[in-house]
Amino acid sequence: MNMSNQTLVSEFIFVGFSKQVELQALLFFMVLSMYTMSVTGNIVITSIIKTNKPLHTPMYFFLTNLSLLEICYTTVIVPKMLVSLVSENKRISLQGCATQMYFFTLFGITECCLLAAMAYDRYVAICNPLRYNIVMNKGVCTWLAAASWMVGVLVGLGQTNYVFSLTYCGPNRINHFFCDIPPLLKLACGDTFMNVIAVYMVALLFITAPFMLILVSYIYIITSILRMPSPEGRRKAFSTCSSHLIVVSLFYGSGIFTYLKPKSSYSTETDKFLALFYTVVTSMLNPIIYSLRNKEVKEALRRTLGRIICSQKTIEGSL
């Protein structure tokens, strides 16, 4: 990334939630708990999928990628945020800020694309079930996942390089708890109009466009489900995509409101809590949603726990 931009600022200071002094201890324990649950839950989901052959299907292949993304997504933001909440060390170097922004953008954009790929998978499964194994073969699934990651890499590089090609001559206090693009642009010296346009273009192309693809997919999915003659068939078909639909609603609901709302309604405090929601809360909820609302995952979890208990009893019996 191009960092040869005659900048006068060598580090930034996170304002974070400093205005809510009385809430910082509570926020620390809440965020730490949610982060721990998120990482643990996503590791468990990934392990269950890898160790249960019935789950080696396209849907769970994408879910494994999603779980990996969630772990990376939160880890880029949360540890530094936790340090800022309980210490005076609220500083981050210019290079550290650029690195955090790059990986946050990479994982965020990749998740948008991956959720669209998962919607396409559900569309094929429900609307074209006889051709599902042909259409969603291993090569197609791998290509869709790889394309999602590649888009994230390219957009992350482009946006981060563009933002850090600006001059930062002070102040250096970021009114946020991580290096997000909108609050950082407010600190840049000179005209940032084109950068703001670039943010909107990226949001339209790589956040809104995947969301529209998901929306169209679900229009076809719901139409196909309603045409099914059997109530049991309709219930089963809807249950296979209800978890994904909930995750999409949580992720996109807060993300679109944050990045595409009019500038006149801009509120940094509201944006911080929204960012906290889509960076921490949704990552914690995703494994819970997929565990509680997915019969196959619950059965696989029971089998895994059963094997662990049997192994422990065997060890205890041999002692």
mmCIF file of C-alpha atoms in Angstrom:
data_model
loop_
_atom_site.group_PDB
_atom_site.id
_atom_site.type_symbol
_atom_site.label_atom_id
_atom_site.label_comp_id
_atom_site.label_asym_id
_atom_site.label_seq_id
_atom_site.Cartn_x
_atom_site.Cartn_y
_atom_site.Cartn_z
ATOM 1 C CA MET A 1 0.000 0.000 0.000
ATOM 2 C CA ASN A 2 1.232 3.478 -0.821
ATOM 3 C CA MET A 3 2.274 5.177 2.409
ATOM 4 C CA SER A 4 4.579 7.830 0.901
ATOM 5 C CA ASN A 5 2.080 10.629 1.292
ATOM 6 C CA GLN A 6 3.883 13.446 3.236
ATOM 7 C CA THR A 7 1.589 12.875 6.209
ATOM 8 C CA LEU A 8 2.276 14.810 9.423
ATOM 9 C CA VAL A 9 0.365 12.425 11.661
ATOM 10 C CA SER A 10 2.254 9.316 12.780
ATOM 11 C CA GLU A 11 -0.464 7.847 14.996
ATOM 12 C CA PHE A 12 -4.165 8.126 15.806
ATOM 13 C CA ILE A 13 -6.061 8.088 19.094
ATOM 14 C CA PHE A 14 -9.400 6.295 19.403
ATOM 15 C CA VAL A 15 -12.140 8.295 21.119
ATOM 16 C CA GLY A 16 -14.182 5.097 21.363
ATOM 17 C CA PHE A 17 -16.814 5.166 24.078
ATOM 18 C CA SER A 18 -14.992 7.699 26.247
ATOM 19 C CA LYS A 19 -18.175 9.793 26.548
ATOM 20 C CA GLN A 20 -19.831 6.835 28.288
ATOM 21 C CA VAL A 21 -17.254 6.600 31.108
ATOM 22 C CA GLU A 22 -19.661 4.878 33.481
ATOM 23 C CA LEU A 23 -20.390 2.198 30.859
ATOM 24 C CA GLN A 24 -16.814 1.319 29.902
ATOM 25 C CA ALA A 25 -16.335 -1.471 32.481
ATOM 26 C CA LEU A 26 -19.702 -2.966 31.559
ATOM 27 C CA LEU A 27 -18.883 -2.662 27.857
ATOM 28 C CA PHE A 28 -15.541 -4.379 28.408
ATOM 29 C CA PHE A 29 -17.084 -7.441 30.046
ATOM 30 C CA MET A 30 -19.964 -7.558 27.557
ATOM 31 C CA VAL A 31 -17.693 -7.312 24.512
ATOM 32 C CA LEU A 32 -15.170 -9.785 25.973
ATOM 33 C CA SER A 33 -17.984 -12.277 26.679
ATOM 34 C CA MET A 34 -19.480 -11.885 23.215
ATOM 35 C CA TYR A 35 -16.067 -12.154 21.545
ATOM 36 C CA THR A 36 -15.256 -15.325 23.488
ATOM 37 C CA MET A 37 -18.642 -16.814 22.595
ATOM 38 C CA SER A 38 -18.204 -15.805 18.954
ATOM 39 C CA VAL A 39 -14.763 -17.374 18.548
ATOM 40 C CA THR A 40 -15.704 -20.504 20.510
ATOM 41 C CA GLY A 41 -19.012 -20.929 18.691
ATOM 42 C CA ASN A 42 -17.505 -20.524 15.236
ATOM 43 C CA ILE A 43 -14.658 -22.929 16.043
ATOM 44 C CA VAL A 44 -17.196 -25.488 17.288
ATOM 45 C CA ILE A 45 -19.326 -25.108 14.140
ATOM 46 C CA THR A 46 -16.263 -25.556 11.920
ATOM 47 C CA SER A 47 -15.089 -28.603 13.882
ATOM 48 C CA ILE A 48 -18.533 -30.230 13.753
ATOM 49 C CA ILE A 49 -18.755 -29.770 9.988
ATOM 50 C CA LYS A 50 -15.257 -31.142 9.375
ATOM 51 C CA THR A 51 -15.764 -34.251 11.560
ATOM 52 C CA ASN A 52 -19.239 -35.217 10.312
ATOM 53 C CA LYS A 53 -19.367 -36.540 6.735
ATOM 54 C CA PRO A 54 -23.153 -35.953 6.331
ATOM 55 C CA LEU A 55 -22.342 -32.235 6.585
ATOM 56 C CA HIS A 56 -19.817 -32.291 3.728
ATOM 57 C CA THR A 57 -22.235 -30.512 1.397
ATOM 58 C CA PRO A 58 -22.084 -27.138 -0.404
ATOM 59 C CA MET A 59 -24.227 -25.385 2.219
ATOM 60 C CA TYR A 60 -21.889 -26.402 5.038
ATOM 61 C CA PHE A 61 -18.805 -25.710 2.931
ATOM 62 C CA PHE A 62 -19.958 -22.085 2.719
ATOM 63 C CA LEU A 63 -20.867 -22.097 6.416
ATOM 64 C CA THR A 64 -17.294 -23.185 7.257
ATOM 65 C CA ASN A 65 -15.975 -20.214 5.258
ATOM 66 C CA LEU A 66 -18.459 -17.925 7.021
ATOM 67 C CA SER A 67 -17.349 -19.156 10.456
ATOM 68 C CA LEU A 68 -13.694 -18.562 9.547
ATOM 69 C CA LEU A 69 -14.597 -15.079 8.337
ATOM 70 C CA GLU A 70 -16.429 -14.255 11.559
ATOM 71 C CA ILE A 71 -13.416 -15.258 13.669
ATOM 72 C CA CYS A 72 -11.091 -13.080 11.564
ATOM 73 C CA TYR A 73 -13.600 -10.215 11.318
ATOM 74 C CA THR A 74 -14.003 -9.820 15.074
ATOM 75 C CA THR A 75 -10.328 -10.477 15.881
ATOM 76 C CA VAL A 76 -9.284 -7.528 13.700
ATOM 77 C CA ILE A 77 -11.409 -5.165 15.828
ATOM 78 C CA VAL A 78 -12.121 -6.498 19.312
ATOM 79 C CA PRO A 79 -8.695 -7.029 21.008
ATOM 80 C CA LYS A 80 -7.599 -3.430 20.374
ATOM 81 C CA MET A 81 -11.036 -2.191 21.440
ATOM 82 C CA LEU A 82 -10.818 -4.127 24.734
ATOM 83 C CA VAL A 83 -7.403 -2.624 25.464
ATOM 84 C CA SER A 84 -8.775 0.871 24.778
ATOM 85 C CA LEU A 85 -11.695 0.313 27.153
ATOM 86 C CA VAL A 86 -9.583 -0.569 30.202
ATOM 87 C CA SER A 87 -6.345 1.377 29.710
ATOM 88 C CA GLU A 88 -5.005 4.717 28.641
ATOM 89 C CA ASN A 89 -3.434 3.087 25.584
ATOM 90 C CA LYS A 90 -5.912 4.257 22.967
ATOM 91 C CA ARG A 91 -3.257 4.912 20.332
ATOM 92 C CA ILE A 92 -2.655 3.133 17.044
ATOM 93 C CA SER A 93 0.154 3.836 14.577
ATOM 94 C CA LEU A 94 -0.531 5.032 11.058
ATOM 95 C CA GLN A 95 0.600 1.673 9.658
ATOM 96 C CA GLY A 96 -1.418 -0.194 12.278
ATOM 97 C CA CYS A 97 -4.519 1.814 11.382
ATOM 98 C CA ALA A 98 -4.028 1.079 7.675
ATOM 99 C CA THR A 99 -3.585 -2.630 8.424
ATOM 100 C CA GLN A 100 -6.724 -2.742 10.570
ATOM 101 C CA MET A 101 -8.760 -0.915 7.920
ATOM 102 C CA TYR A 102 -7.490 -3.222 5.175
ATOM 103 C CA PHE A 103 -8.401 -6.438 6.976
ATOM 104 C CA PHE A 104 -11.721 -5.073 8.231
ATOM 105 C CA THR A 105 -12.682 -4.094 4.672
ATOM 106 C CA LEU A 106 -11.387 -7.386 3.266
ATOM 107 C CA PHE A 107 -13.404 -9.543 5.681
ATOM 108 C CA GLY A 108 -16.506 -7.342 5.509
ATOM 109 C CA ILE A 109 -16.696 -7.325 1.703
ATOM 110 C CA THR A 110 -15.882 -11.050 1.558
ATOM 111 C CA GLU A 111 -18.775 -11.774 3.930
ATOM 112 C CA CYS A 112 -21.181 -9.785 1.736
ATOM 113 C CA CYS A 113 -20.171 -11.822 -1.311
ATOM 114 C CA LEU A 114 -20.184 -15.105 0.603
ATOM 115 C CA LEU A 115 -23.716 -14.500 1.904
ATOM 116 C CA ALA A 116 -24.791 -13.945 -1.718
ATOM 117 C CA ALA A 117 -23.127 -17.242 -2.721
ATOM 118 C CA MET A 118 -24.981 -18.995 0.107
ATOM 119 C CA ALA A 119 -28.270 -17.516 -1.126
ATOM 120 C CA TYR A 120 -27.534 -18.835 -4.625
ATOM 121 C CA ASP A 121 -26.854 -22.267 -3.128
ATOM 122 C CA ARG A 122 -30.261 -22.244 -1.398
ATOM 123 C CA TYR A 123 -31.917 -21.024 -4.615
ATOM 124 C CA VAL A 124 -30.528 -23.962 -6.600
ATOM 125 C CA ALA A 125 -31.375 -26.449 -3.810
ATOM 126 C CA ILE A 126 -35.017 -25.394 -3.616
ATOM 127 C CA CYS A 127 -35.831 -24.174 -7.119
ATOM 128 C CA ASN A 128 -33.770 -26.756 -9.062
ATOM 129 C CA PRO A 129 -33.341 -29.718 -6.666
ATOM 130 C CA LEU A 130 -32.829 -32.314 -9.426
ATOM 131 C CA ARG A 131 -29.855 -30.390 -10.830
ATOM 132 C CA TYR A 132 -28.437 -29.347 -7.448
ATOM 133 C CA ASN A 133 -25.521 -31.810 -7.352
ATOM 134 C CA ILE A 134 -24.588 -30.928 -10.927
ATOM 135 C CA VAL A 135 -24.833 -27.154 -10.563
ATOM 136 C CA MET A 136 -23.315 -26.867 -7.082
ATOM 137 C CA ASN A 137 -20.410 -29.235 -7.635
ATOM 138 C CA LYS A 138 -17.139 -28.950 -5.732
ATOM 139 C CA GLY A 139 -15.497 -26.818 -8.430
ATOM 140 C CA VAL A 140 -18.332 -24.268 -8.492
ATOM 141 C CA CYS A 141 -18.407 -24.015 -4.689
ATOM 142 C CA THR A 142 -14.651 -23.529 -4.521
ATOM 143 C CA TRP A 143 -14.788 -20.892 -7.270
ATOM 144 C CA LEU A 144 -17.609 -18.961 -5.526
ATOM 145 C CA ALA A 145 -15.759 -18.984 -2.201
ATOM 146 C CA ALA A 146 -12.427 -18.024 -3.822
ATOM 147 C CA ALA A 147 -14.097 -15.237 -5.815
ATOM 148 C CA SER A 148 -15.635 -13.851 -2.600
ATOM 149 C CA TRP A 149 -12.232 -13.754 -0.908
ATOM 150 C CA MET A 150 -10.554 -12.247 -3.989
ATOM 151 C CA VAL A 151 -13.118 -9.442 -4.221
ATOM 152 C CA GLY A 152 -12.501 -8.699 -0.547
ATOM 153 C CA VAL A 153 -8.732 -8.597 -1.054
ATOM 154 C CA LEU A 154 -8.950 -6.240 -4.054
ATOM 155 C CA VAL A 155 -11.524 -3.881 -2.526
ATOM 156 C CA GLY A 156 -9.587 -3.805 0.751
ATOM 157 C CA LEU A 157 -6.366 -2.894 -1.047
ATOM 158 C CA GLY A 158 -8.045 -0.258 -3.217
ATOM 159 C CA GLN A 159 -9.961 1.481 -0.435
ATOM 160 C CA THR A 160 -7.105 1.430 2.073
ATOM 161 C CA ASN A 161 -4.578 2.745 -0.440
ATOM 162 C CA TYR A 162 -7.002 5.485 -1.516
ATOM 163 C CA VAL A 163 -7.746 6.600 2.051
ATOM 164 C CA PHE A 164 -4.088 6.589 3.130
ATOM 165 C CA SER A 165 -2.958 8.479 0.052
ATOM 166 C CA LEU A 166 -4.552 11.507 1.735
ATOM 167 C CA THR A 167 -2.620 13.880 3.985
ATOM 168 C CA TYR A 168 -3.351 13.789 7.718
ATOM 169 C CA CYS A 169 -2.056 16.910 9.436
ATOM 170 C CA GLY A 170 -4.179 16.834 12.602
ATOM 171 C CA PRO A 171 -6.254 16.451 14.639
ATOM 172 C CA ASN A 172 -5.554 12.768 15.081
ATOM 173 C CA ARG A 173 -8.463 11.654 17.304
ATOM 174 C CA ILE A 174 -10.669 9.084 15.531
ATOM 175 C CA ASN A 175 -14.227 9.355 16.832
ATOM 176 C CA HIS A 176 -14.684 5.572 16.713
ATOM 177 C CA PHE A 177 -13.285 2.404 18.309
ATOM 178 C CA PHE A 178 -11.515 1.162 15.159
ATOM 179 C CA CYS A 179 -10.107 2.527 11.896
ATOM 180 C CA ASP A 180 -13.260 2.724 9.814
ATOM 181 C CA ILE A 181 -13.291 4.765 6.606
ATOM 182 C CA PRO A 182 -15.954 7.473 7.282
ATOM 183 C CA PRO A 183 -14.532 8.775 10.624
ATOM 184 C CA LEU A 184 -10.985 8.650 9.238
ATOM 185 C CA LEU A 185 -11.946 10.732 6.185
ATOM 186 C CA LYS A 186 -13.175 13.449 8.552
ATOM 187 C CA LEU A 187 -9.592 13.844 9.804
ATOM 188 C CA ALA A 188 -7.982 14.193 6.369
ATOM 189 C CA CYS A 189 -6.638 17.540 5.213
ATOM 190 C CA GLY A 190 -7.915 18.736 1.850
ATOM 191 C CA ASP A 191 -10.815 17.671 -0.343
ATOM 192 C CA THR A 192 -12.202 14.176 0.376
ATOM 193 C CA PHE A 193 -15.177 14.394 -1.995
ATOM 194 C CA MET A 194 -13.849 11.706 -4.350
ATOM 195 C CA ASN A 195 -13.068 9.432 -1.420
ATOM 196 C CA VAL A 196 -16.635 9.758 -0.157
ATOM 197 C CA ILE A 197 -17.884 8.931 -3.649
ATOM 198 C CA ALA A 198 -15.579 5.900 -3.696
ATOM 199 C CA VAL A 199 -17.051 4.698 -0.380
ATOM 200 C CA TYR A 200 -20.577 5.005 -1.783
ATOM 201 C CA MET A 201 -19.587 3.211 -4.994
ATOM 202 C CA VAL A 202 -18.036 0.340 -3.061
ATOM 203 C CA ALA A 203 -21.101 0.170 -0.830
ATOM 204 C CA LEU A 204 -23.392 0.056 -3.864
ATOM 205 C CA LEU A 205 -21.325 -2.485 -5.817
ATOM 206 C CA PHE A 206 -20.164 -4.814 -3.075
ATOM 207 C CA ILE A 207 -22.718 -4.393 -0.275
ATOM 208 C CA THR A 208 -25.988 -3.404 -1.926
ATOM 209 C CA ALA A 209 -25.535 -5.464 -5.128
ATOM 210 C CA PRO A 210 -24.957 -8.758 -3.241
ATOM 211 C CA PHE A 211 -27.927 -7.855 -1.042
ATOM 212 C CA MET A 212 -30.104 -7.393 -4.143
ATOM 213 C CA LEU A 213 -28.926 -10.784 -5.454
ATOM 214 C CA ILE A 214 -29.914 -12.315 -2.114
ATOM 215 C CA LEU A 215 -33.284 -10.570 -2.275
ATOM 216 C CA VAL A 216 -33.996 -11.832 -5.804
ATOM 217 C CA SER A 217 -32.915 -15.345 -4.816
ATOM 218 C CA TYR A 218 -35.338 -15.360 -1.907
ATOM 219 C CA ILE A 219 -38.190 -14.068 -4.043
ATOM 220 C CA TYR A 220 -37.741 -17.142 -6.247
ATOM 221 C CA ILE A 221 -37.219 -19.387 -3.204
ATOM 222 C CA ILE A 222 -40.383 -18.213 -1.429
ATOM 223 C CA THR A 223 -42.371 -18.488 -4.662
ATOM 224 C CA SER A 224 -41.193 -22.089 -5.117
ATOM 225 C CA ILE A 225 -41.945 -22.950 -1.482
ATOM 226 C CA LEU A 226 -45.493 -21.591 -1.714
ATOM 227 C CA ARG A 227 -46.103 -23.762 -4.780
ATOM 228 C CA MET A 228 -45.227 -26.957 -2.918
ATOM 229 C CA PRO A 229 -48.339 -29.104 -2.362
ATOM 230 C CA SER A 230 -47.188 -30.607 0.946
ATOM 231 C CA PRO A 231 -47.213 -28.492 4.163
ATOM 232 C CA GLU A 232 -44.387 -30.672 5.492
ATOM 233 C CA GLY A 233 -42.393 -30.037 2.309
ATOM 234 C CA ARG A 234 -42.927 -26.303 2.650
ATOM 235 C CA ARG A 235 -41.863 -26.370 6.307
ATOM 236 C CA LYS A 236 -38.730 -28.397 5.561
ATOM 237 C CA ALA A 237 -37.763 -26.205 2.593
ATOM 238 C CA PHE A 238 -38.168 -23.015 4.586
ATOM 239 C CA SER A 239 -36.203 -24.401 7.552
ATOM 240 C CA THR A 240 -33.178 -25.014 5.295
ATOM 241 C CA CYS A 241 -32.840 -21.307 4.506
ATOM 242 C CA SER A 242 -34.342 -19.602 7.581
ATOM 243 C CA SER A 243 -30.958 -19.494 9.396
ATOM 244 C CA HIS A 244 -29.257 -17.838 6.437
ATOM 245 C CA LEU A 245 -32.123 -15.351 6.087
ATOM 246 C CA ILE A 246 -31.817 -14.316 9.751
ATOM 247 C CA VAL A 247 -28.026 -13.893 9.468
ATOM 248 C CA VAL A 248 -28.421 -11.786 6.314
ATOM 249 C CA SER A 249 -31.025 -9.581 8.006
ATOM 250 C CA LEU A 250 -28.790 -8.951 11.025
ATOM 251 C CA PHE A 251 -25.621 -8.274 9.027
ATOM 252 C CA TYR A 252 -27.084 -6.172 6.235
ATOM 253 C CA GLY A 253 -29.614 -4.328 8.387
ATOM 254 C CA SER A 254 -26.923 -2.587 10.429
ATOM 255 C CA GLY A 255 -24.329 -2.397 7.615
ATOM 256 C CA ILE A 256 -26.534 -0.710 5.010
ATOM 257 C CA PHE A 257 -27.896 1.750 7.555
ATOM 258 C CA THR A 258 -24.344 2.697 8.577
ATOM 259 C CA TYR A 259 -22.757 3.152 5.139
ATOM 260 C CA LEU A 260 -25.653 4.248 2.918
ATOM 261 C CA LYS A 261 -27.681 6.585 5.118
ATOM 262 C CA PRO A 262 -27.792 10.318 4.192
ATOM 263 C CA LYS A 263 -24.989 12.447 5.591
ATOM 264 C CA SER A 264 -27.583 14.731 7.219
ATOM 265 C CA SER A 265 -28.549 11.888 9.566
ATOM 266 C CA TYR A 266 -24.938 11.124 10.506
ATOM 267 C CA SER A 267 -24.475 10.406 14.220
ATOM 268 C CA THR A 268 -21.106 9.136 15.394
ATOM 269 C CA GLU A 269 -22.486 7.717 18.648
ATOM 270 C CA THR A 270 -25.216 5.808 16.821
ATOM 271 C CA ASP A 271 -22.679 4.542 14.290
ATOM 272 C CA LYS A 272 -20.435 3.242 17.069
ATOM 273 C CA PHE A 273 -23.196 1.125 18.573
ATOM 274 C CA LEU A 274 -24.279 -0.068 15.125
ATOM 275 C CA ALA A 275 -20.667 -1.000 14.360
ATOM 276 C CA LEU A 276 -20.505 -2.837 17.687
ATOM 277 C CA PHE A 277 -23.590 -4.759 16.612
ATOM 278 C CA TYR A 278 -22.360 -5.894 13.200
ATOM 279 C CA THR A 279 -18.768 -6.546 14.279
ATOM 280 C CA VAL A 280 -19.414 -8.394 17.553
ATOM 281 C CA VAL A 281 -23.080 -9.231 18.178
ATOM 282 C CA THR A 282 -23.848 -10.801 14.786
ATOM 283 C CA SER A 283 -20.636 -12.845 14.922
ATOM 284 C CA MET A 284 -21.735 -14.206 18.297
ATOM 285 C CA LEU A 285 -25.290 -14.929 17.144
ATOM 286 C CA ASN A 286 -24.427 -16.686 13.855
ATOM 287 C CA PRO A 287 -23.254 -20.015 15.348
ATOM 288 C CA ILE A 288 -26.196 -19.953 17.768
ATOM 289 C CA ILE A 289 -28.651 -19.375 14.915
ATOM 290 C CA TYR A 290 -27.175 -22.143 12.770
ATOM 291 C CA SER A 291 -27.035 -24.519 15.752
ATOM 292 C CA LEU A 292 -30.537 -23.966 17.102
ATOM 293 C CA ARG A 293 -32.377 -23.698 13.787
ATOM 294 C CA ASN A 294 -30.605 -26.464 11.878
ATOM 295 C CA LYS A 295 -31.612 -30.060 12.593
ATOM 296 C CA GLU A 296 -28.550 -31.558 10.885
ATOM 297 C CA VAL A 297 -26.135 -29.418 12.897
ATOM 298 C CA LYS A 298 -27.937 -30.264 16.157
ATOM 299 C CA GLU A 299 -27.785 -33.979 15.370
ATOM 300 C CA ALA A 300 -24.089 -33.712 14.446
ATOM 301 C CA LEU A 301 -23.429 -31.815 17.703
ATOM 302 C CA ARG A 302 -25.184 -34.562 19.693
ATOM 303 C CA ARG A 303 -23.106 -37.228 17.932
ATOM 304 C CA THR A 304 -19.903 -35.305 18.626
ATOM 305 C CA LEU A 305 -20.774 -34.812 22.298
ATOM 306 C CA GLY A 306 -21.711 -38.486 22.495
ATOM 307 C CA ARG A 307 -18.310 -39.509 21.135
ATOM 308 C CA ILE A 308 -16.531 -37.212 23.594
ATOM 309 C CA ILE A 309 -18.498 -38.595 26.561
ATOM 310 C CA CYS A 310 -17.872 -42.200 25.464
ATOM 311 C CA SER A 311 -14.144 -41.467 25.087
ATOM 312 C CA GLN A 312 -14.000 -39.945 28.562
ATOM 313 C CA LYS A 313 -15.807 -42.938 30.076
ATOM 314 C CA THR A 314 -13.415 -45.315 28.298
ATOM 315 C CA ILE A 315 -10.401 -43.407 29.663
ATOM 316 C CA GLU A 316 -11.872 -43.342 33.165
ATOM 317 C CA GLY A 317 -12.663 -47.066 32.966
ATOM 318 C CA SER A 318 -9.092 -47.912 31.991
ATOM 319 C CA LEU A 319 -7.595 -45.998 34.933
#
